[in-house]
PDB file of C-alpha atoms in Angstrom:
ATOM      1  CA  UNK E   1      12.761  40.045 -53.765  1.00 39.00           C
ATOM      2  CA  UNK E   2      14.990  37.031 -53.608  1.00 38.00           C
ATOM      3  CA  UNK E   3      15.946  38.515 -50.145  1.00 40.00           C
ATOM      4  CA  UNK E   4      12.786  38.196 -48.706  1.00 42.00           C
ATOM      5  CA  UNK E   5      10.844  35.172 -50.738  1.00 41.00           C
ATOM      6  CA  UNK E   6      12.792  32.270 -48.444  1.00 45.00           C
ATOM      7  CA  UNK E   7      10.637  33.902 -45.483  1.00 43.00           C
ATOM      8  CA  UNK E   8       7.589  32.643 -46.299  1.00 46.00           C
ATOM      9  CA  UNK E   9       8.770  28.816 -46.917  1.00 48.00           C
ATOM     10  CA  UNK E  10      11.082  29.229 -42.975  1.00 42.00           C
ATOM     11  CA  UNK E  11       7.662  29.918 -41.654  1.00 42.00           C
ATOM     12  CA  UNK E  12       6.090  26.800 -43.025  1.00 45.00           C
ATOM     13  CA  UNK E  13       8.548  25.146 -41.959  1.00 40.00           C
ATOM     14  CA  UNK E  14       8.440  25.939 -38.450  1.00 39.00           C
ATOM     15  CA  UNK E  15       4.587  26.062 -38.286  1.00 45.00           C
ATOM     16  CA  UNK E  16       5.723  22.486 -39.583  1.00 44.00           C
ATOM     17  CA  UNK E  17       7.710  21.810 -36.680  1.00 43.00           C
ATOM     18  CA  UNK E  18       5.632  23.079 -34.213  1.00 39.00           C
ATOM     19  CA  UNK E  19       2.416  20.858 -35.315  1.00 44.00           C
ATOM     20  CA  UNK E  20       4.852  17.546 -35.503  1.00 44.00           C
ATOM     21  CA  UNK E  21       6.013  18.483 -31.791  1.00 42.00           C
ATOM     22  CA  UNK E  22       2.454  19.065 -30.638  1.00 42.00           C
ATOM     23  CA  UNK E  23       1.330  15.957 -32.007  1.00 40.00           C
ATOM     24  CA  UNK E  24       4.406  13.926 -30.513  1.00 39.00           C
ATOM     25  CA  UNK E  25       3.630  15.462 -26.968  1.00 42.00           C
ATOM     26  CA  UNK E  26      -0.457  14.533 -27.303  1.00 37.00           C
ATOM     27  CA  UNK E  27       0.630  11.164 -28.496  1.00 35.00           C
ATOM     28  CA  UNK E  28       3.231  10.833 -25.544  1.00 34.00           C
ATOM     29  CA  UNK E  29       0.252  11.871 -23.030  1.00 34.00           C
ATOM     30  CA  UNK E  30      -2.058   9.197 -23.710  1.00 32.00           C
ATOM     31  CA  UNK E  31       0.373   6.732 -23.843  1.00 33.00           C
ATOM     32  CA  UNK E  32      -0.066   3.722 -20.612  1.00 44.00           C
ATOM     33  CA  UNK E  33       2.050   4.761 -17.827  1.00 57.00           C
ATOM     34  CA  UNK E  34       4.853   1.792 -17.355  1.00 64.00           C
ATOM     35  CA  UNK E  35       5.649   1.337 -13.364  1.00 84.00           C
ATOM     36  CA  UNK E  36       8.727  -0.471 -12.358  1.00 89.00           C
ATOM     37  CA  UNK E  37       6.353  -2.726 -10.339  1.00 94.00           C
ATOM     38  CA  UNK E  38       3.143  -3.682 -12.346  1.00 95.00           C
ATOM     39  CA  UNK E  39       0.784  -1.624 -14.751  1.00 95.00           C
ATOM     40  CA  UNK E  40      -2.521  -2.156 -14.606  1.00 97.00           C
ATOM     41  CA  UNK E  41      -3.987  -2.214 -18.431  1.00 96.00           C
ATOM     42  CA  UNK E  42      -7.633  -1.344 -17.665  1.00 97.00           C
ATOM     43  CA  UNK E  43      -9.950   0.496 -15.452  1.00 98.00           C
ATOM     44  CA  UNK E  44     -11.596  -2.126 -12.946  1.00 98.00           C
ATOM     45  CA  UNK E  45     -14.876  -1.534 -11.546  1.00 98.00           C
ATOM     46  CA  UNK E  46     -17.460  -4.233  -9.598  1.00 98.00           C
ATOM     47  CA  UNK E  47     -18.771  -7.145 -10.858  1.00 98.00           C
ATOM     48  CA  UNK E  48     -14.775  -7.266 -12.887  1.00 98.00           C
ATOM     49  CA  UNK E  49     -12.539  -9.984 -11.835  1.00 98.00           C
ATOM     50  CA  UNK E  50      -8.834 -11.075 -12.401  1.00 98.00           C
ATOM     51  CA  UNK E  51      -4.961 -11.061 -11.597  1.00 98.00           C
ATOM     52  CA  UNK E  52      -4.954  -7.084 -11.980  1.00 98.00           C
ATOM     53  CA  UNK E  53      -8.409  -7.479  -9.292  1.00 98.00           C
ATOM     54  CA  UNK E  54      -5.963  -8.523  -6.840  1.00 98.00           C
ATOM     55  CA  UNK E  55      -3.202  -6.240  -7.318  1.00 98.00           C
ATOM     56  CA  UNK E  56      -5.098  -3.924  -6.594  1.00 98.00           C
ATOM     57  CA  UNK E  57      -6.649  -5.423  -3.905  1.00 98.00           C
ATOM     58  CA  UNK E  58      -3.626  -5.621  -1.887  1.00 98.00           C
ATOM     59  CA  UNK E  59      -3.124  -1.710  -2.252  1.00 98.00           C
ATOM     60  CA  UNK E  60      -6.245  -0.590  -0.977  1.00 98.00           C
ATOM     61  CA  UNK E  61      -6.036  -3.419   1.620  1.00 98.00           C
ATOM     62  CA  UNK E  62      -5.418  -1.000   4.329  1.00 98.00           C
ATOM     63  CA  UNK E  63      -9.149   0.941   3.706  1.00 98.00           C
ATOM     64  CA  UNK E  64     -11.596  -1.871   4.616  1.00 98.00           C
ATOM     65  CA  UNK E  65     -13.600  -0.042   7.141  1.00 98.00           C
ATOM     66  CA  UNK E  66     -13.839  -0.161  11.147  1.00 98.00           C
ATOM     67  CA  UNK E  67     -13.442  -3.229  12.087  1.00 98.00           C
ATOM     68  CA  UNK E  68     -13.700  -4.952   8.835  1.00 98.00           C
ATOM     69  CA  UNK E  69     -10.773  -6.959   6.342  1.00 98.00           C
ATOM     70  CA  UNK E  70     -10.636  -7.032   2.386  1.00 98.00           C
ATOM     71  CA  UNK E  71     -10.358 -10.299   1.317  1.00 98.00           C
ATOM     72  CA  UNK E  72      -7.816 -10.660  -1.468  1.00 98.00           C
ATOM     73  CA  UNK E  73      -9.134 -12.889  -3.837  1.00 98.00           C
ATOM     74  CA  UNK E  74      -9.100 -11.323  -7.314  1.00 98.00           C
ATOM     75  CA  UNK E  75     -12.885 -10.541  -7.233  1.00 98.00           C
ATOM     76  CA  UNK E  76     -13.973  -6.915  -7.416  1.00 98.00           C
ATOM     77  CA  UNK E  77     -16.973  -6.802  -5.432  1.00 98.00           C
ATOM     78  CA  UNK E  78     -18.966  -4.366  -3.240  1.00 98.00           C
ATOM     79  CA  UNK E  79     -16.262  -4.665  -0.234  1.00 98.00           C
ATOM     80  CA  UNK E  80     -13.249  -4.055  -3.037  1.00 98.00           C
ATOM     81  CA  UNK E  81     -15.210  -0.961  -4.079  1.00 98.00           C
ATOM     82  CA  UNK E  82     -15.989   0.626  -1.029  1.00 98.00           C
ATOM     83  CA  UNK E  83     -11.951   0.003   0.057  1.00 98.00           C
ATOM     84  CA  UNK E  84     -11.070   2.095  -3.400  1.00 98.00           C
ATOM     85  CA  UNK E  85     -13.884   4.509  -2.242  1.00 98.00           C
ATOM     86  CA  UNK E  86     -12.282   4.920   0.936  1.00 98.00           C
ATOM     87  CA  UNK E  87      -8.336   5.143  -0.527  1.00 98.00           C
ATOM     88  CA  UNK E  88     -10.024   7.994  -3.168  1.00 98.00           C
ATOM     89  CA  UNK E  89     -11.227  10.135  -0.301  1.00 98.00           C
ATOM     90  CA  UNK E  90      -7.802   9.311   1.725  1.00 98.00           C
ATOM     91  CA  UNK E  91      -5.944  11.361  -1.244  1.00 98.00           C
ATOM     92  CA  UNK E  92      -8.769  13.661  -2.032  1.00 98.00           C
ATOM     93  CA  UNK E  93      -9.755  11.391  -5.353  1.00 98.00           C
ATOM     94  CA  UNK E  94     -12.986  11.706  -6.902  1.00 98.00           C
ATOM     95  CA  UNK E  95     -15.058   8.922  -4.915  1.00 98.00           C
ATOM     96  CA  UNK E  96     -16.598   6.886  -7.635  1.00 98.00           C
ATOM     97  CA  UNK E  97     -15.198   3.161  -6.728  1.00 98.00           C
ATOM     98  CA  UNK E  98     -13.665   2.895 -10.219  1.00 98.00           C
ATOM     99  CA  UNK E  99     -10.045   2.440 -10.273  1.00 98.00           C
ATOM    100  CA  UNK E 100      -9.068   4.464 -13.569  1.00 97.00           C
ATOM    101  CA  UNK E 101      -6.344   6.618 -14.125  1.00 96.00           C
ATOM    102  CA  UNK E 102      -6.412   8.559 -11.341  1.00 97.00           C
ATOM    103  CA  UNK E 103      -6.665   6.150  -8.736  1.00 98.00           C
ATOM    104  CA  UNK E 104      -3.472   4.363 -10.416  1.00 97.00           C
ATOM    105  CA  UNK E 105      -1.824   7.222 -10.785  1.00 96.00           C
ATOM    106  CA  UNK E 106      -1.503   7.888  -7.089  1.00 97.00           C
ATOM    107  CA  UNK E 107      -0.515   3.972  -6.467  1.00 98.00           C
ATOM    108  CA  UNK E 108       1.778   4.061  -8.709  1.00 97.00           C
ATOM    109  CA  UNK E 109       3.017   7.346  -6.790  1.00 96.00           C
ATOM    110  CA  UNK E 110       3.119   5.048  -3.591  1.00 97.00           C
ATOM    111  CA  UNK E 111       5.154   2.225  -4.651  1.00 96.00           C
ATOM    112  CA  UNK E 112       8.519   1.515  -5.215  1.00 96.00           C
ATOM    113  CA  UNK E 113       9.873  -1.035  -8.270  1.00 95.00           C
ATOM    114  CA  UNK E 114       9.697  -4.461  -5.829  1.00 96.00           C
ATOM    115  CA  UNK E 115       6.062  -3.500  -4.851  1.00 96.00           C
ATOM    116  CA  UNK E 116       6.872  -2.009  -1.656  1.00 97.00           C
ATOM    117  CA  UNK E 117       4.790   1.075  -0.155  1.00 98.00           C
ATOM    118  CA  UNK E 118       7.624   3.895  -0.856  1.00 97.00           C
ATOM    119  CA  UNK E 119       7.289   4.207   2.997  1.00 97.00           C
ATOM    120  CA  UNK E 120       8.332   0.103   4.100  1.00 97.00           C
ATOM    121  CA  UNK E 121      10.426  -2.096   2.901  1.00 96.00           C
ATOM    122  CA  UNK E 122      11.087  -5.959   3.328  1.00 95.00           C
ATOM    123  CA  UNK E 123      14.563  -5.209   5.621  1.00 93.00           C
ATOM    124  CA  UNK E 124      12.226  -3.492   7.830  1.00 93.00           C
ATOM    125  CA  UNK E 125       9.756  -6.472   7.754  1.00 93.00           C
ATOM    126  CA  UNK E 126      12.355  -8.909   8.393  1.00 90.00           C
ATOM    127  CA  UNK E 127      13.953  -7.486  12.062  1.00 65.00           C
ATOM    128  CA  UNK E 128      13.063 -10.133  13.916  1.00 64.00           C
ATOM    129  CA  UNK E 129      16.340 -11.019  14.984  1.00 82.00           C
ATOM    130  CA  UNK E 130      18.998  -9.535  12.635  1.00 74.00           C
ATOM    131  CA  UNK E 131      16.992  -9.437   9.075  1.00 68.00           C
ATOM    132  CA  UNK E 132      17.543 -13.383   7.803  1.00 73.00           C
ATOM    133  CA  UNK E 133      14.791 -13.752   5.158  1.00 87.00           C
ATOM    134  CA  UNK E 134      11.701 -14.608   5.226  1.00 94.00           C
ATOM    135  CA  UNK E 135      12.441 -18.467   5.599  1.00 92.00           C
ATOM    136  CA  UNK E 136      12.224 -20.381   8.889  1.00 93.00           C
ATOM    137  CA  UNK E 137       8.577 -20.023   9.615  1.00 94.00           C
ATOM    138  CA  UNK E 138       5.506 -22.331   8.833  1.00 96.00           C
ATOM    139  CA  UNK E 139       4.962 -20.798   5.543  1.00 96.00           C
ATOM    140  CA  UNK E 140       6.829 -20.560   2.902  1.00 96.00           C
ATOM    141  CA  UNK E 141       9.606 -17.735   2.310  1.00 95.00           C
ATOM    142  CA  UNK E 142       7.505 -16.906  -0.931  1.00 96.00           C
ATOM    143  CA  UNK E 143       4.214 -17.067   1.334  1.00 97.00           C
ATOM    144  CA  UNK E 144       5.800 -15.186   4.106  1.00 97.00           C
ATOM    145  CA  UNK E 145       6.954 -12.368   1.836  1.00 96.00           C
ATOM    146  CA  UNK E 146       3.726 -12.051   0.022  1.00 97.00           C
ATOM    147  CA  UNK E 147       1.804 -11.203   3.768  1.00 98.00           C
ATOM    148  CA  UNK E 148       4.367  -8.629   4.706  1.00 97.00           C
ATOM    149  CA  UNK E 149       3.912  -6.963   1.547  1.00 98.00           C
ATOM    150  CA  UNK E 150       0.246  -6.719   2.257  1.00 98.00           C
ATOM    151  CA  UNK E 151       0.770  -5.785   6.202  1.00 98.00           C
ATOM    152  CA  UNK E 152       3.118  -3.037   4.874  1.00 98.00           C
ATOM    153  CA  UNK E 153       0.104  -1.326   2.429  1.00 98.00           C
ATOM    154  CA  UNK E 154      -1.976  -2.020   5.841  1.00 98.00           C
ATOM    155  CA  UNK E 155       0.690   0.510   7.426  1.00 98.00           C
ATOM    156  CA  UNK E 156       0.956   2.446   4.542  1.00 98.00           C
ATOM    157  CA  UNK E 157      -2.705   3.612   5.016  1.00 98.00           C
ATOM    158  CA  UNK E 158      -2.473   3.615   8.769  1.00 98.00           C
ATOM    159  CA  UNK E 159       0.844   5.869   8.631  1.00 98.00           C
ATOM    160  CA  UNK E 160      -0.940   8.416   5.766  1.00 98.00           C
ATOM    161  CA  UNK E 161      -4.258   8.531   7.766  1.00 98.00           C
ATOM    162  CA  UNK E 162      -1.830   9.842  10.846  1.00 98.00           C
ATOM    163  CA  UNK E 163      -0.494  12.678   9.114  1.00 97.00           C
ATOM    164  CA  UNK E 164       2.176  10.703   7.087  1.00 97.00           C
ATOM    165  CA  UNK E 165       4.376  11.021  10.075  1.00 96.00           C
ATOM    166  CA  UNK E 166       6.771   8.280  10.377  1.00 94.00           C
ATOM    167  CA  UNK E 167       5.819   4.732  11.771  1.00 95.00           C
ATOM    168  CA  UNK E 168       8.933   2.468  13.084  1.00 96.00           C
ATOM    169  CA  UNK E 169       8.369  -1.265  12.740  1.00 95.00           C
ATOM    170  CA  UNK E 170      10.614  -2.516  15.566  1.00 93.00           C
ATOM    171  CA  UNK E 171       9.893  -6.242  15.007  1.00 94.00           C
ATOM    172  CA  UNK E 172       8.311  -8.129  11.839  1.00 95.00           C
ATOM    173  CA  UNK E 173       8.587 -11.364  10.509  1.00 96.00           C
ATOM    174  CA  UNK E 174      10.195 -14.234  13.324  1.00 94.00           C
ATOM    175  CA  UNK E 175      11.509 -17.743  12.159  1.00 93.00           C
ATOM    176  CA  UNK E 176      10.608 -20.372  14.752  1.00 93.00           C
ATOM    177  CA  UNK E 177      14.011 -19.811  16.190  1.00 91.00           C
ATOM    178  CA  UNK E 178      13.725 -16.265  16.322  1.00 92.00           C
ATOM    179  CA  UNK E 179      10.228 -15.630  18.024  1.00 93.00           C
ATOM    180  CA  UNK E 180      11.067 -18.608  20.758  1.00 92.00           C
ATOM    181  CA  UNK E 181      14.744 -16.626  21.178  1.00 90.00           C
ATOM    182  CA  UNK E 182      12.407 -12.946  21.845  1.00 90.00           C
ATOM    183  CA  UNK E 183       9.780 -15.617  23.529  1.00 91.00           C
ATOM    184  CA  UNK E 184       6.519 -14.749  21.154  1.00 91.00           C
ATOM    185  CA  UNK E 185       3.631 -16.931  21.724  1.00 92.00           C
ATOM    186  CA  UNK E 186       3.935 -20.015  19.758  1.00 92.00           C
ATOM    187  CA  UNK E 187       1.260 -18.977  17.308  1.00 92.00           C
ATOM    188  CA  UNK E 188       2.257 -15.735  16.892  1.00 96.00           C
ATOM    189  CA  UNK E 189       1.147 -13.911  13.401  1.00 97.00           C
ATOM    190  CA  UNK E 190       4.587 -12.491  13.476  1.00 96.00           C
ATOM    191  CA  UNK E 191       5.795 -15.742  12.184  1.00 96.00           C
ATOM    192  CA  UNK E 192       3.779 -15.932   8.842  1.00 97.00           C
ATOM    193  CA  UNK E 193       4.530 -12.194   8.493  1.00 97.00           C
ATOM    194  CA  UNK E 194       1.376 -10.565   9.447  1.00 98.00           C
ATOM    195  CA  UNK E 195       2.939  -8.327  12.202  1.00 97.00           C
ATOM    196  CA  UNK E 196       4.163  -5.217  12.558  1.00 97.00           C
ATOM    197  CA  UNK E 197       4.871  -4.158  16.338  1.00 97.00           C
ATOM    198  CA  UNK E 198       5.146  -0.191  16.252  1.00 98.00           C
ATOM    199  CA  UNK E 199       6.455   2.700  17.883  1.00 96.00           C
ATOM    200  CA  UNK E 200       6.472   6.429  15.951  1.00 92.00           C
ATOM    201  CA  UNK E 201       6.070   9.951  16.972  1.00 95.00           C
ATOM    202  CA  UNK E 202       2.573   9.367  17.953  1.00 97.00           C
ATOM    203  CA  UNK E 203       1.749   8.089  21.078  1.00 98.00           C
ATOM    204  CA  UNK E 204       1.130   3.992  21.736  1.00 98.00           C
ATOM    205  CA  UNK E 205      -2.645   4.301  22.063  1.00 98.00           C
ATOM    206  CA  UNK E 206      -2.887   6.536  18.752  1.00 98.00           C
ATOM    207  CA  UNK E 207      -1.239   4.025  16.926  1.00 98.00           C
ATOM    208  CA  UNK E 208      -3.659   0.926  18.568  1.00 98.00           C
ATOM    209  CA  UNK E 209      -6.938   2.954  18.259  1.00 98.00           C
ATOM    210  CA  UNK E 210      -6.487   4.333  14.617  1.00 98.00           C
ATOM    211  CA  UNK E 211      -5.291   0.598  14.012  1.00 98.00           C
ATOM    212  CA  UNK E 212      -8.799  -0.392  13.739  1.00 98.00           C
ATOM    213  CA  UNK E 213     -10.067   1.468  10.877  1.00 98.00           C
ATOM    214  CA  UNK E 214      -6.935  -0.141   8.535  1.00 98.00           C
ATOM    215  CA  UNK E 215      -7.995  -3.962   8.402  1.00 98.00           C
ATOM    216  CA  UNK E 216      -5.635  -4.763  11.258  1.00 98.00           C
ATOM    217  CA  UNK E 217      -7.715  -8.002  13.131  1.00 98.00           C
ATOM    218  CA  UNK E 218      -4.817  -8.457  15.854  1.00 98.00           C
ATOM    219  CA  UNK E 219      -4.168  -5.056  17.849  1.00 98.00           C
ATOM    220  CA  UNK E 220      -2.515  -5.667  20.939  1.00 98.00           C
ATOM    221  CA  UNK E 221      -1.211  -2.236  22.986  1.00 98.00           C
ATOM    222  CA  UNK E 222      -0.875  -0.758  26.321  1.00 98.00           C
ATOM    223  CA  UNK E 223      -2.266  -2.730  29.200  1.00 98.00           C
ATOM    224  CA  UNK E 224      -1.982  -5.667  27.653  1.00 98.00           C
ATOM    225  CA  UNK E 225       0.780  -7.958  28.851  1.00 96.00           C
ATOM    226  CA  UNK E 226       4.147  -7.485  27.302  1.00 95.00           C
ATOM    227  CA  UNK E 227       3.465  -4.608  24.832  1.00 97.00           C
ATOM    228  CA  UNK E 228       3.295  -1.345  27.188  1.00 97.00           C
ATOM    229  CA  UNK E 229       6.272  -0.093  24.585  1.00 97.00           C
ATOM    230  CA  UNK E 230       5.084  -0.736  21.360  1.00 97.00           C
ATOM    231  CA  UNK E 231       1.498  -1.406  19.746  1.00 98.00           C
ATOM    232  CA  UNK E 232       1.403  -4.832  18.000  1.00 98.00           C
ATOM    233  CA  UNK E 233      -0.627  -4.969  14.581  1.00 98.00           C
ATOM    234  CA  UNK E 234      -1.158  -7.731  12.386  1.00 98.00           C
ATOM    235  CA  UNK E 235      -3.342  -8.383   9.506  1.00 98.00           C
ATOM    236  CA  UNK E 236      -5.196 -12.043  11.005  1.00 97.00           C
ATOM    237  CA  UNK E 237      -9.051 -11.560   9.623  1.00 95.00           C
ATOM    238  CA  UNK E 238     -10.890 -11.923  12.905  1.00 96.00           C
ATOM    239  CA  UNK E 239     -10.301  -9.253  15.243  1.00 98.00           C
ATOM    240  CA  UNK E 240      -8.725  -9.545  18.578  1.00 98.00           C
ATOM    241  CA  UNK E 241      -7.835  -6.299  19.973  1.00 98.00           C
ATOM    242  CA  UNK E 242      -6.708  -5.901  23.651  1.00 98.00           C
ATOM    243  CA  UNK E 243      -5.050  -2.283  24.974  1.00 98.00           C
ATOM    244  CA  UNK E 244      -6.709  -1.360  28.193  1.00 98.00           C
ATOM    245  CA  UNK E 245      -4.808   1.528  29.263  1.00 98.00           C
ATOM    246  CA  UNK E 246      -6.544   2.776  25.804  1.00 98.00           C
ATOM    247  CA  UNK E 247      -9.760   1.936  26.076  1.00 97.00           C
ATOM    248  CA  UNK E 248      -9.734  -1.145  23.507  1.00 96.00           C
TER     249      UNK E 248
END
């Protein structure tokens, strides 16, 4: 008897255990996820408005439509919702144009700690002419560095809606003295860090024609003057797109 009357009290005790780890692993499921970058704190739908608004904004920047450009002012309207739509159905979401969860989830999946789509980063933004900073143009550096982030979520969604296969940015942001040394037109997006000018496995005209559903207003490509090796993208909000040898 007093051999077998501890059993019942070691099985309490681990029935115990068990129900205090099960509630410690419910409790750690619900708790916020923390990202190195930012955390959004609630779901955003339309008609919501805010600092958080425009974080998000700038992710789904690159889903605005054919032809079309989010603006990024903190105000989650039809055009925000139809972009979140559109970056759902890119990563096989449930299409509802609320960002909950789910939809941060996957951003947070995308993003490095400085903000940065995991597949860019600022050096590659800044190879104008030997990767200075973002200082030396019209803008400034803070300015500068706030439109490459957004061209490089532009690219993000242009490189994942071609396959995720690699794009290479072979020039981004110019100081003055850089884009007159590589002679870029004097008011050349490159220098408030709009521009991306591309080359990847795909070919040139790929690159310009897919371009156009990712919010890109400046597309520049084969045929047109200077840019028969690379596709030129940037992220002005009126659309200028000239590759002839593509069709555009």
């Amino acid at each position: 008897m007093s051999i077998t009357r501890p059993l019942p009290r070691l099985f309490a005790v681990l029935m115990l255990f068990v129900a205090t780890l099960t509630a410690s692993q419910v409790v750690a499921t619900t708790v916020a996820h923390a990202d190195g970058c930012y955390t959004w704190g609630r779901q955003l739908s339309q008609g919501m408005s805010g600092a958080d608004v425009r974080q998000l904004q700038i992710r789904v920047s690159g889903y605005p439509g054919y032809g079309a450009h989010l603006v990024i002012d903190g105000e989650f309207g039809p055009a925000t919702k139809a972009a979140v739509q559109r970056f759902q159905a890119a990563y096989g979401l449930a299409q509802d144009g609320v960002a909950g969860s789910a939809t941060f989830t996957k951003i947070y999946a995308l993003q490095d700690d400085d903000c940065t789509p995991i597949h860019f980063t600022y050096a590659e933004l800044d190879d104008g002419c030997g990767g200075s900073g973002f200082d030396g143009g019209p803008l400034s550096e803070a300015a500068t560095k706030a439109n490459a982030l957004e061209t490089m979520w532009h690219l993000e969604a242009l490189r994942h809606a071609l396959g995720d296969q690699p794009l290479n940015v072979t020039s981004g942001f110019r100081s003055y003295s850089c884009n007159s040394q590589v002679g870029g037109a004097s008011n050349s997006q490159h220098l408030y860090g709009r521009s991306a000018d591309l080359v990847g496995v795909h070919s040139l005209c790929t690159l310009a024609k897919q371009a156009r559903y990712h919010g890109f207003g400046g597309i520049l490509g084969p045929g047109y003057p200077g840019h028969n090796d690379h596709t030129h993208a940037d992220i002005r909000t009126s659309n200028y797109w000239s590759a002839p040898n593509c069709g555009i």
